[in-house]
PDB file of C-alpha atoms in Angstrom:
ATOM      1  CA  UNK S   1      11.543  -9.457   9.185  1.00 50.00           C
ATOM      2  CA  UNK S   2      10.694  -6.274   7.958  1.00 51.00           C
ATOM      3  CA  UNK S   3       6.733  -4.975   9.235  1.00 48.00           C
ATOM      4  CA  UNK S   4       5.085  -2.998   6.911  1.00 53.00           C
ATOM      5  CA  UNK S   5       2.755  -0.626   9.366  1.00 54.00           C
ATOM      6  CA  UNK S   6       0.632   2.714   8.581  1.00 54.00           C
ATOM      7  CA  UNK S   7       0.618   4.793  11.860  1.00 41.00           C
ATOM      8  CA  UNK S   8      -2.487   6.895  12.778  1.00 32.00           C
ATOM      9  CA  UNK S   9      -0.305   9.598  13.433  1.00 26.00           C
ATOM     10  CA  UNK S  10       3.313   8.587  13.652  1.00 26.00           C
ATOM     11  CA  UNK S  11       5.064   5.067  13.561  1.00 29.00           C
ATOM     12  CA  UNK S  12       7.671   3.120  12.460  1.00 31.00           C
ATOM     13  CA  UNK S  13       8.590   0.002  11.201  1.00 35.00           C
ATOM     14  CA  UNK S  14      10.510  -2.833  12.824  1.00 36.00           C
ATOM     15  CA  UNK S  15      13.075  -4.745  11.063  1.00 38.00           C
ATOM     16  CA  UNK S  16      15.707  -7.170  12.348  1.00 36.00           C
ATOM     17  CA  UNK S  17      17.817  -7.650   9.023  1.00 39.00           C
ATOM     18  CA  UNK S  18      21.286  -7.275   8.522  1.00 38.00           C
ATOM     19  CA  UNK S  19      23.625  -6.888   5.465  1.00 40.00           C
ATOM     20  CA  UNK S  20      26.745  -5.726   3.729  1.00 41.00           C
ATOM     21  CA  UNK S  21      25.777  -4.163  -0.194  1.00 44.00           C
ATOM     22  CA  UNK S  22      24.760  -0.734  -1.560  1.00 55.00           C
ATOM     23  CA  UNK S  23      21.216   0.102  -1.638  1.00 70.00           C
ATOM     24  CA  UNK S  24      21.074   1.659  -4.631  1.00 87.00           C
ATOM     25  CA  UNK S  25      21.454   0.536  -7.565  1.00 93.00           C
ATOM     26  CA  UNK S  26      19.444  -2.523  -6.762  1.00 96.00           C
ATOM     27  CA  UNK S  27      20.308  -5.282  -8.886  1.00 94.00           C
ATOM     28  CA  UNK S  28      17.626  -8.101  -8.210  1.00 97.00           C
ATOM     29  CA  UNK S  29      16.215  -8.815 -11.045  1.00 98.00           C
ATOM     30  CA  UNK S  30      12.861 -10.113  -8.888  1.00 98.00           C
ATOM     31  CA  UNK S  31      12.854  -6.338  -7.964  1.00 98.00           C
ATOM     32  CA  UNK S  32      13.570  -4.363 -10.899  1.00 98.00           C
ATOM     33  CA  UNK S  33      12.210  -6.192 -13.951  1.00 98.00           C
ATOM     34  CA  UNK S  34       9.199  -8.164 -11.809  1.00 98.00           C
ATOM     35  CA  UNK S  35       6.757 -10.103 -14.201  1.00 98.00           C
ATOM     36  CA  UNK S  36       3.934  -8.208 -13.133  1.00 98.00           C
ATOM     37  CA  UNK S  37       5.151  -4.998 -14.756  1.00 98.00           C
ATOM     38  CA  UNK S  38       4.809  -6.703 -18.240  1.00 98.00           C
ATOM     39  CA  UNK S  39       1.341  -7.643 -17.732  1.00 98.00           C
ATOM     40  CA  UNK S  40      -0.112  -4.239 -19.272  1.00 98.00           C
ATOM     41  CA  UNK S  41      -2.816  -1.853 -17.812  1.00 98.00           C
ATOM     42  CA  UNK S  42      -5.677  -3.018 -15.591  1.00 98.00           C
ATOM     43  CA  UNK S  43      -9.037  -3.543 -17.393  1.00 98.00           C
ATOM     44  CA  UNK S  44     -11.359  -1.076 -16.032  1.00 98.00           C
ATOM     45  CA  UNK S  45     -14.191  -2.482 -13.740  1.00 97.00           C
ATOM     46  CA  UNK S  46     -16.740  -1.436 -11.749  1.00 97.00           C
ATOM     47  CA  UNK S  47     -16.641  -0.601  -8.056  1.00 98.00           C
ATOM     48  CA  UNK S  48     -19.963  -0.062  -6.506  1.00 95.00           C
ATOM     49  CA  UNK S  49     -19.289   1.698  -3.135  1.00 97.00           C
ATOM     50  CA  UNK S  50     -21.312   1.301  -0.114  1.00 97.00           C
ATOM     51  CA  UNK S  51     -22.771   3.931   1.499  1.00 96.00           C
ATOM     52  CA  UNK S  52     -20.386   5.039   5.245  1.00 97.00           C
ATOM     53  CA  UNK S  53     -21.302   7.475   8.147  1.00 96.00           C
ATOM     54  CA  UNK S  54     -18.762   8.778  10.165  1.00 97.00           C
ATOM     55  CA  UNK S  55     -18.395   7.696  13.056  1.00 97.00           C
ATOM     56  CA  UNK S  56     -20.367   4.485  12.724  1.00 97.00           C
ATOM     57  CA  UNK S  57     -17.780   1.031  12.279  1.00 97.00           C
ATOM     58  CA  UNK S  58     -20.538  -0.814  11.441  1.00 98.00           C
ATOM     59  CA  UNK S  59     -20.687   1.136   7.882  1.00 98.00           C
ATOM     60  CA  UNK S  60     -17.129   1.303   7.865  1.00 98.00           C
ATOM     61  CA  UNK S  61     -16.631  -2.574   7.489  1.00 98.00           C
ATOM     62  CA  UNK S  62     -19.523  -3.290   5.398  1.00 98.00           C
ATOM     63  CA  UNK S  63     -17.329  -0.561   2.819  1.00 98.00           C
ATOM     64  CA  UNK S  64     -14.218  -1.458   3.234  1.00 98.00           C
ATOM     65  CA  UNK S  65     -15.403  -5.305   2.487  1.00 98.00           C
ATOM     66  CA  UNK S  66     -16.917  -4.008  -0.320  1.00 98.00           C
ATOM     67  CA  UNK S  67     -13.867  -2.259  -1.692  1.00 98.00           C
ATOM     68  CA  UNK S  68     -12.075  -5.874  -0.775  1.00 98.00           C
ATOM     69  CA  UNK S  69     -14.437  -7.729  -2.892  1.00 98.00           C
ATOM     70  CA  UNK S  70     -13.755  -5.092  -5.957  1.00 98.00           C
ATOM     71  CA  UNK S  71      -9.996  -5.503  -5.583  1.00 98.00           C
ATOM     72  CA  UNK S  72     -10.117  -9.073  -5.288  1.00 98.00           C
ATOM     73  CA  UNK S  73     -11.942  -9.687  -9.069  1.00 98.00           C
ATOM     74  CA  UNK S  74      -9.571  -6.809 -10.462  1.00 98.00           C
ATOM     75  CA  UNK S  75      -6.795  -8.355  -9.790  1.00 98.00           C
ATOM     76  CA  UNK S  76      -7.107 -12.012  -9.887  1.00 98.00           C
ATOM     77  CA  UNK S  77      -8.714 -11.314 -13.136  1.00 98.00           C
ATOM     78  CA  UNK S  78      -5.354  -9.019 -14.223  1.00 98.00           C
ATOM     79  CA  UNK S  79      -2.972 -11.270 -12.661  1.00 98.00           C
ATOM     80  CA  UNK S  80      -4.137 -14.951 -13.837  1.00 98.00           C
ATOM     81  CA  UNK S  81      -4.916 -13.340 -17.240  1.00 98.00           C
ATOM     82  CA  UNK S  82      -0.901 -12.927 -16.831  1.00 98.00           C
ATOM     83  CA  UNK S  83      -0.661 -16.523 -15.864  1.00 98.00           C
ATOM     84  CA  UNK S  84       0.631 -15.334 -12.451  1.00 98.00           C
ATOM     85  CA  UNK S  85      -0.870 -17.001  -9.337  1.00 97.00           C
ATOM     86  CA  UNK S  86      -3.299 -14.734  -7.034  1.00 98.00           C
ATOM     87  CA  UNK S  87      -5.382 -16.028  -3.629  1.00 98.00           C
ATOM     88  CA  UNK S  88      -7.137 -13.795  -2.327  1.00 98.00           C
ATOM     89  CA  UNK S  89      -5.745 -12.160   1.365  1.00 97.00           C
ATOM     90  CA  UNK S  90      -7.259 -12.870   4.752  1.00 97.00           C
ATOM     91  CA  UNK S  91      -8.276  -8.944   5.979  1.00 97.00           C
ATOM     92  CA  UNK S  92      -9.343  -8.439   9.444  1.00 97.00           C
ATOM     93  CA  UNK S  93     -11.041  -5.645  10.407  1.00 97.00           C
ATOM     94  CA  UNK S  94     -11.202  -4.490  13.915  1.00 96.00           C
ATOM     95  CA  UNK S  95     -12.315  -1.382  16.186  1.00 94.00           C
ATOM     96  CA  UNK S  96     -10.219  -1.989  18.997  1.00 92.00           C
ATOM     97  CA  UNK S  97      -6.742  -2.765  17.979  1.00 88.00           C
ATOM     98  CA  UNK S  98      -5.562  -6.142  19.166  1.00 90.00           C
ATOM     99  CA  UNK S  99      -2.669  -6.654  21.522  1.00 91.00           C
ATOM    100  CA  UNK S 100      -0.149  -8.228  18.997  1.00 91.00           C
ATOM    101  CA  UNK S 101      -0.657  -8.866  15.412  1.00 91.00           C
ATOM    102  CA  UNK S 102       2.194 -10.588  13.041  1.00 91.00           C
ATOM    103  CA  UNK S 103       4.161 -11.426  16.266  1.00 89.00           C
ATOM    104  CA  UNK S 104       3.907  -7.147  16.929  1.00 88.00           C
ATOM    105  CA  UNK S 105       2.425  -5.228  19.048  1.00 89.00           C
ATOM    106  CA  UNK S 106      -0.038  -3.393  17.133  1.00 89.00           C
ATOM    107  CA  UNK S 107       0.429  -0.276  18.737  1.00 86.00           C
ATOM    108  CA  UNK S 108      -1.064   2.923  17.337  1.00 85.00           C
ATOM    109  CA  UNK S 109      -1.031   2.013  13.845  1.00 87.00           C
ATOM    110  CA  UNK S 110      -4.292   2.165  12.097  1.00 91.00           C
ATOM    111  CA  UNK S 111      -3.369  -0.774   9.196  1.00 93.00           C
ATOM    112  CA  UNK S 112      -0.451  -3.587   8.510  1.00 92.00           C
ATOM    113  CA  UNK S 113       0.091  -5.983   6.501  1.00 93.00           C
ATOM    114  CA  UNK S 114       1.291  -9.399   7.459  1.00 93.00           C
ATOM    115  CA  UNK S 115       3.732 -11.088   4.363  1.00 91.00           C
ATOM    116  CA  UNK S 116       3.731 -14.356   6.177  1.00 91.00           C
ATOM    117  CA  UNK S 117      -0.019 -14.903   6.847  1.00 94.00           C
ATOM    118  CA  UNK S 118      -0.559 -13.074   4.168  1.00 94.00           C
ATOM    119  CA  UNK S 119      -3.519 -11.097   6.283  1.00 95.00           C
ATOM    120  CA  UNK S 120      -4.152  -7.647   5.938  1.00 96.00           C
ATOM    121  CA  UNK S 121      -5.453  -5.642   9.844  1.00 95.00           C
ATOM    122  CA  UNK S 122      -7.586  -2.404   9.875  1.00 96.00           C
ATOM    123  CA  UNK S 123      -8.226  -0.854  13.002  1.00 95.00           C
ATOM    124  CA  UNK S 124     -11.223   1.649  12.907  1.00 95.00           C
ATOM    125  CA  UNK S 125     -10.040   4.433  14.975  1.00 92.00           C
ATOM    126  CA  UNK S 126     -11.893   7.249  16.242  1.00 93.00           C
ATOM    127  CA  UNK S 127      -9.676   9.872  14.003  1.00 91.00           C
ATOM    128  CA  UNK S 128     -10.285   7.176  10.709  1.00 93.00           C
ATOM    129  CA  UNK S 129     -14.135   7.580  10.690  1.00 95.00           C
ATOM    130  CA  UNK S 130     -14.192  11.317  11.285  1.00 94.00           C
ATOM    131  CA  UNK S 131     -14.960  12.534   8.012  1.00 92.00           C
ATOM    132  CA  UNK S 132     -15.763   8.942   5.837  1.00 95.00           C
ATOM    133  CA  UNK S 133     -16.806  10.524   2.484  1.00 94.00           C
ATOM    134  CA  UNK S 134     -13.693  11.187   1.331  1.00 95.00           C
ATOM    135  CA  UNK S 135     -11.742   8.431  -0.597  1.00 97.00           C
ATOM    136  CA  UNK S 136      -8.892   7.818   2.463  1.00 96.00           C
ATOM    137  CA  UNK S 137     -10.730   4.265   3.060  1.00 97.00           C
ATOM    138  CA  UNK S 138     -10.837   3.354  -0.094  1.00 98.00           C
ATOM    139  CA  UNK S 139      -7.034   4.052  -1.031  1.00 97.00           C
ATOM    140  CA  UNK S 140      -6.436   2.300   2.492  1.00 97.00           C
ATOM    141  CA  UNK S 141      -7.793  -0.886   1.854  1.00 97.00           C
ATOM    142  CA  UNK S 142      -6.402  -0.291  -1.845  1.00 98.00           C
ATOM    143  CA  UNK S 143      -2.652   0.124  -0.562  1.00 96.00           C
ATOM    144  CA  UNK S 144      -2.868  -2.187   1.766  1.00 96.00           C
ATOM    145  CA  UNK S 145      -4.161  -4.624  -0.650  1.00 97.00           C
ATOM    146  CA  UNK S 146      -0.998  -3.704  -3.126  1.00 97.00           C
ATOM    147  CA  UNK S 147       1.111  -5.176  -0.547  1.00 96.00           C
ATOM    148  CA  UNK S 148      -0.532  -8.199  -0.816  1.00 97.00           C
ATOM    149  CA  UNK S 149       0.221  -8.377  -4.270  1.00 98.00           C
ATOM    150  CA  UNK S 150       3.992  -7.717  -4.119  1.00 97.00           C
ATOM    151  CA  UNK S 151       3.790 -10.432  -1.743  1.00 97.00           C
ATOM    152  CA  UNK S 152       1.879 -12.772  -4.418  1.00 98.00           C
ATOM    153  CA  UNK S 153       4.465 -11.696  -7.486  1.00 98.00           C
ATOM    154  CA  UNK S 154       7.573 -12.481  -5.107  1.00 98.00           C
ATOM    155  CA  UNK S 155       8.272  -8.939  -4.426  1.00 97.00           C
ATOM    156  CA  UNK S 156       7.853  -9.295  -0.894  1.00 95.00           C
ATOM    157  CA  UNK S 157      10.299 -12.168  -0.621  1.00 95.00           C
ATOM    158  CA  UNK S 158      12.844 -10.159  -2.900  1.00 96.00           C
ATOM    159  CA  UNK S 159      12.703  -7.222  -0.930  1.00 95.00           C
ATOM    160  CA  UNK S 160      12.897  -9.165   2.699  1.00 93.00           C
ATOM    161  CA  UNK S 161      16.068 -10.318   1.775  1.00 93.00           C
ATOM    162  CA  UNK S 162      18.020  -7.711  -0.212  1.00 93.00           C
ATOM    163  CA  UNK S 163      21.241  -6.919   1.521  1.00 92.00           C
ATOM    164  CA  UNK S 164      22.187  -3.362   2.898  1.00 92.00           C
ATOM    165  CA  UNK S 165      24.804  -1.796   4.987  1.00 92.00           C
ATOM    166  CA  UNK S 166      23.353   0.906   7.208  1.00 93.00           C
ATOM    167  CA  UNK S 167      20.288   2.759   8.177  1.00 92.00           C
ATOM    168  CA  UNK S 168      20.015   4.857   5.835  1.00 93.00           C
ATOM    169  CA  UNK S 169      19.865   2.151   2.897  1.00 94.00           C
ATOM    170  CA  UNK S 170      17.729  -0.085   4.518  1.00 93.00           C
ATOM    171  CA  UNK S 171      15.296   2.976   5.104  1.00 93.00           C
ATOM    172  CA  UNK S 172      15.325   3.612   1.140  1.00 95.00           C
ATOM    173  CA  UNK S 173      14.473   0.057   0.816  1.00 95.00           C
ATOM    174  CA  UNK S 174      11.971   0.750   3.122  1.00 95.00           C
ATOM    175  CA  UNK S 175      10.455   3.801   0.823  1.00 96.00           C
ATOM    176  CA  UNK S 176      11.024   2.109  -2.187  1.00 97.00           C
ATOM    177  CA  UNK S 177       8.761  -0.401  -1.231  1.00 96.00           C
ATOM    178  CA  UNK S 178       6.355   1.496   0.748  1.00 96.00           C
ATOM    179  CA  UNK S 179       5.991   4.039  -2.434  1.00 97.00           C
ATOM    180  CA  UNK S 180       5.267   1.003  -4.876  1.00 98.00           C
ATOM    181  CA  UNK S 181       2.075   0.408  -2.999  1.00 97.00           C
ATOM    182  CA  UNK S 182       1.147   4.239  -3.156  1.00 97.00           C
ATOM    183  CA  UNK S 183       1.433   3.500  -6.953  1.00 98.00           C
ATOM    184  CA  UNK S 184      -0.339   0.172  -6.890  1.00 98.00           C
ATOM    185  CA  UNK S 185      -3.311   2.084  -5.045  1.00 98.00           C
ATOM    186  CA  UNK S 186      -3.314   4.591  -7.855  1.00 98.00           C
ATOM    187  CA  UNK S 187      -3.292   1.769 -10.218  1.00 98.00           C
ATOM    188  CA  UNK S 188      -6.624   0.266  -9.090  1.00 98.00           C
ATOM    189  CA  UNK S 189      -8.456   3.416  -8.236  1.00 98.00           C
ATOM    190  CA  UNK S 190      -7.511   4.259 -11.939  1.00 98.00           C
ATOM    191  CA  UNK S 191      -9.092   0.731 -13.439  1.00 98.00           C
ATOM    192  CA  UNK S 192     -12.685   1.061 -11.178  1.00 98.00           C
ATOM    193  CA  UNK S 193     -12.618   5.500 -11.406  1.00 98.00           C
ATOM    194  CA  UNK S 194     -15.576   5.773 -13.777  1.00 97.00           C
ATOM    195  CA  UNK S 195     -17.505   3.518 -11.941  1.00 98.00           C
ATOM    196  CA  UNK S 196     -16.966   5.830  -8.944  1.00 97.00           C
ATOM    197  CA  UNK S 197     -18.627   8.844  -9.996  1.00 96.00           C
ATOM    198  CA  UNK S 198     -17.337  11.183  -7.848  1.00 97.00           C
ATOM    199  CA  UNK S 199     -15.179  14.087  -9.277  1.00 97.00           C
ATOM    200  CA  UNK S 200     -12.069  14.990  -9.527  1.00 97.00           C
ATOM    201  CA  UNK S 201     -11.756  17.329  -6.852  1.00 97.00           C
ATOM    202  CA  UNK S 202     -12.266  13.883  -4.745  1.00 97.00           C
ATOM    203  CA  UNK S 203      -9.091  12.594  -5.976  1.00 98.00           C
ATOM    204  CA  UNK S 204      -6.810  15.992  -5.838  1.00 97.00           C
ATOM    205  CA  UNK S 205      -8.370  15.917  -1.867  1.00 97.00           C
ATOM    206  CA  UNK S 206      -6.792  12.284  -1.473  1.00 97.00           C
ATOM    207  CA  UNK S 207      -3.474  13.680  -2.478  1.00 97.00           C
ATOM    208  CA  UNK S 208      -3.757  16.128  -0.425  1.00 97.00           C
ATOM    209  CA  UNK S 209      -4.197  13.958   2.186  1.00 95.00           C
ATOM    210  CA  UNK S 210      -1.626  11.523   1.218  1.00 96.00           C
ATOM    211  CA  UNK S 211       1.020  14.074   1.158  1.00 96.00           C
ATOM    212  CA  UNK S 212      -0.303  15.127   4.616  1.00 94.00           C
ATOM    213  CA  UNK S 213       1.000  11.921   5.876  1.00 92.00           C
ATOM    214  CA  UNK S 214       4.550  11.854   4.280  1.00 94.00           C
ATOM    215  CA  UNK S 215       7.581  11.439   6.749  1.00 94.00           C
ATOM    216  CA  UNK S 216       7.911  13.528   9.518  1.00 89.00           C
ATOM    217  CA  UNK S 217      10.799  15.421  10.118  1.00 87.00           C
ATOM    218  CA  UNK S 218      12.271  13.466  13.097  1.00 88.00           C
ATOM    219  CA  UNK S 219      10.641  10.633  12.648  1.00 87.00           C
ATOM    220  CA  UNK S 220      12.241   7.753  10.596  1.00 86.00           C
ATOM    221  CA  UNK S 221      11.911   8.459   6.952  1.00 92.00           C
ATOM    222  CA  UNK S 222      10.258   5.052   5.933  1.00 92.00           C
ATOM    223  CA  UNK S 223       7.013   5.873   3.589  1.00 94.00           C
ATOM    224  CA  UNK S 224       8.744   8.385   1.687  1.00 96.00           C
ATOM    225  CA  UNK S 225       8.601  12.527   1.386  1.00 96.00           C
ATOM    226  CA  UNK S 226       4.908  13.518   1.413  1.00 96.00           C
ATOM    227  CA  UNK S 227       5.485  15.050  -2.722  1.00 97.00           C
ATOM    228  CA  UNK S 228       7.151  11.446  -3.842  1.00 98.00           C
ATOM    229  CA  UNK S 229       4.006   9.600  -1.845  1.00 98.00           C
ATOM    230  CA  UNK S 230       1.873  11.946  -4.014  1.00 98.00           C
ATOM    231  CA  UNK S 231       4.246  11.611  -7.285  1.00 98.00           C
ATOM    232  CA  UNK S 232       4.418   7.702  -7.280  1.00 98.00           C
ATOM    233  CA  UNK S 233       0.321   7.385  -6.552  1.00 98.00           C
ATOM    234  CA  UNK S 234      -0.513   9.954  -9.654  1.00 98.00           C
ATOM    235  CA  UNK S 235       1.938   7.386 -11.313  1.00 98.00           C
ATOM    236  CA  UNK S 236      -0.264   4.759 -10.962  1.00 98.00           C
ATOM    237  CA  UNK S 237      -3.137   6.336 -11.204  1.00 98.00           C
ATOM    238  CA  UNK S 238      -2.627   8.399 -14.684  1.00 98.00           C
ATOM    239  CA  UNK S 239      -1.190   5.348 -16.185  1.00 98.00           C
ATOM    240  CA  UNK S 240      -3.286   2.535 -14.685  1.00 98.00           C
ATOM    241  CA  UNK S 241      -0.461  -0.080 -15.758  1.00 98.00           C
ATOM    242  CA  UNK S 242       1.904  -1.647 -13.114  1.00 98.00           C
ATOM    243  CA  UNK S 243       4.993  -0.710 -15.066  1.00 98.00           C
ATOM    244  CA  UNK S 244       4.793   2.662 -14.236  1.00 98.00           C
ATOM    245  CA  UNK S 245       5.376   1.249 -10.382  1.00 98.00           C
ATOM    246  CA  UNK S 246       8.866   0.122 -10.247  1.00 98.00           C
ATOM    247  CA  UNK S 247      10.302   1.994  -7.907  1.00 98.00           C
ATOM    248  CA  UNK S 248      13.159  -0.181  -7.269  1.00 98.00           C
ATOM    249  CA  UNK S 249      14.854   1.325 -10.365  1.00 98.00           C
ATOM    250  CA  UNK S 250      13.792   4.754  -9.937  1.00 98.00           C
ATOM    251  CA  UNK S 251      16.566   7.601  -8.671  1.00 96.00           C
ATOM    252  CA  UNK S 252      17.072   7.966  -4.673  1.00 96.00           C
ATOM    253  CA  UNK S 253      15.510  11.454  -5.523  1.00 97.00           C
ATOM    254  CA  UNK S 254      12.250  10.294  -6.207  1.00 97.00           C
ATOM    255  CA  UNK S 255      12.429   7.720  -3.393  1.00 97.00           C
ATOM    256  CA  UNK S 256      13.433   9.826  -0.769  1.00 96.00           C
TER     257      UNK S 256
END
């Protein structure tokens, strides 16, 4: 099973698959031409957020539910509009990190996402509610929601069980997923933006911040290169349309 995991600081994720093909190009068609990138830009909606002080939890959940409920109308309204199923995902949100989650130890990670529960974990760390006004919560719970929806369009299941033969292709698989829910973030901040009124400069800080937390050198390179995490979330975010997310035919360059 591959875990999909974002570390505080560092982190990786655990897989236990094997197989025998080329990474790249992939040719599953569940992958590369997925339903949900025909079903057009999201209709732009409104996204009231609640007010959050650092440092207080308390705040913390009561916005990041609130950025839950917004992504749960957007996109059951885009995606049964498509005639695609959607339920909405179980999210936990917790301040002390629970022993094991998804059959894992949770570890330091501040967020994962559980395909087979379909339940998304938030841990509000110390380091998470530093500085709360910026938009970092609000892409997390975003991204984190976009894996839910690869899970609801069969991408997750696709992606679990394409084949690869080393390390080094299962950890573009890795990216290449990983970078489609940078995108899918971008796509919903895009549809609920004007309803934000904050400015720009709020948005060029996020990608600032999302480049921040590209791979490490000397870590495993699993979330992708800090200026394709940043390339793949303006993606989504200039466009607003899930077709502009397919990473899984995009070069290795701009997965790497």
């Amino acid at each position: 099973m591959r875990i999909r995991m974002i570390a505080a600081l560092t982190g990786t994720a655990g897989l236990l698959l094997t197989g025998t093909a080329h990474a790249y190009p992939v040719k599953d068609k569940t992958l590369t031409q997925n339903a949900l990138y025909s079903t057009g830009a999201l209709t732009e909606t409104e996204c009231a957020e609640k007010s959050v002080k650092d440092g207080d939890p308390a705040s913390a959940r009561k916005y990041l539910t609130a950025v839950l409920n917004c992504l749960n109308v957007s996109w059951k309204t885009h995606l049964e509009a498509a005639g695609l199923r959607f339920t909405k995902p179980i999210v936990k949100i917790y301040t002390k990190a629970p022993a094991r989650f998804c059959g894992h130890k949770f570890g330091d990670s501040e967020a994962w996402h559980c395909a087979q529960s379909r339940t998304i974990a938030i841990r509000l760390h110390k380091d998470l509610l530093d500085e709360t006004g910026d938009l970092y919560l609000f892409h997390l719970m975003s991204q984190m929601y976009a894996y839910h929806v690869q899970n609801l369009v069969g991408i997750d299941d696709a992606y679990q069980n394409i084949p690869y033969k080393n390390t080094s292709e299962l950890n573009e698989q890795i990216r290449r997923d990983s970078l489609q829910s940078d995108c899918l973030a971008g796509v919903f901040i895009k549809s609920v933006w004007p309803s934000l009124e904050r400015p720009v400069s709020n948005w060029n800080h996020l990608m600032g911040l999302v480049k921040d937390e590209g791979d490490t050198k000397g870590e495993p390179r699993v979330y992708g290169k800090g200026a394709n995490r940043v390339y793949w979330s303006k993606r989504g975010y200039t466009t607003g349309d899930p077709a502009s997310c397919n990473t899984w035919s995009a070069s290795p360059a701009t997965v790497s």
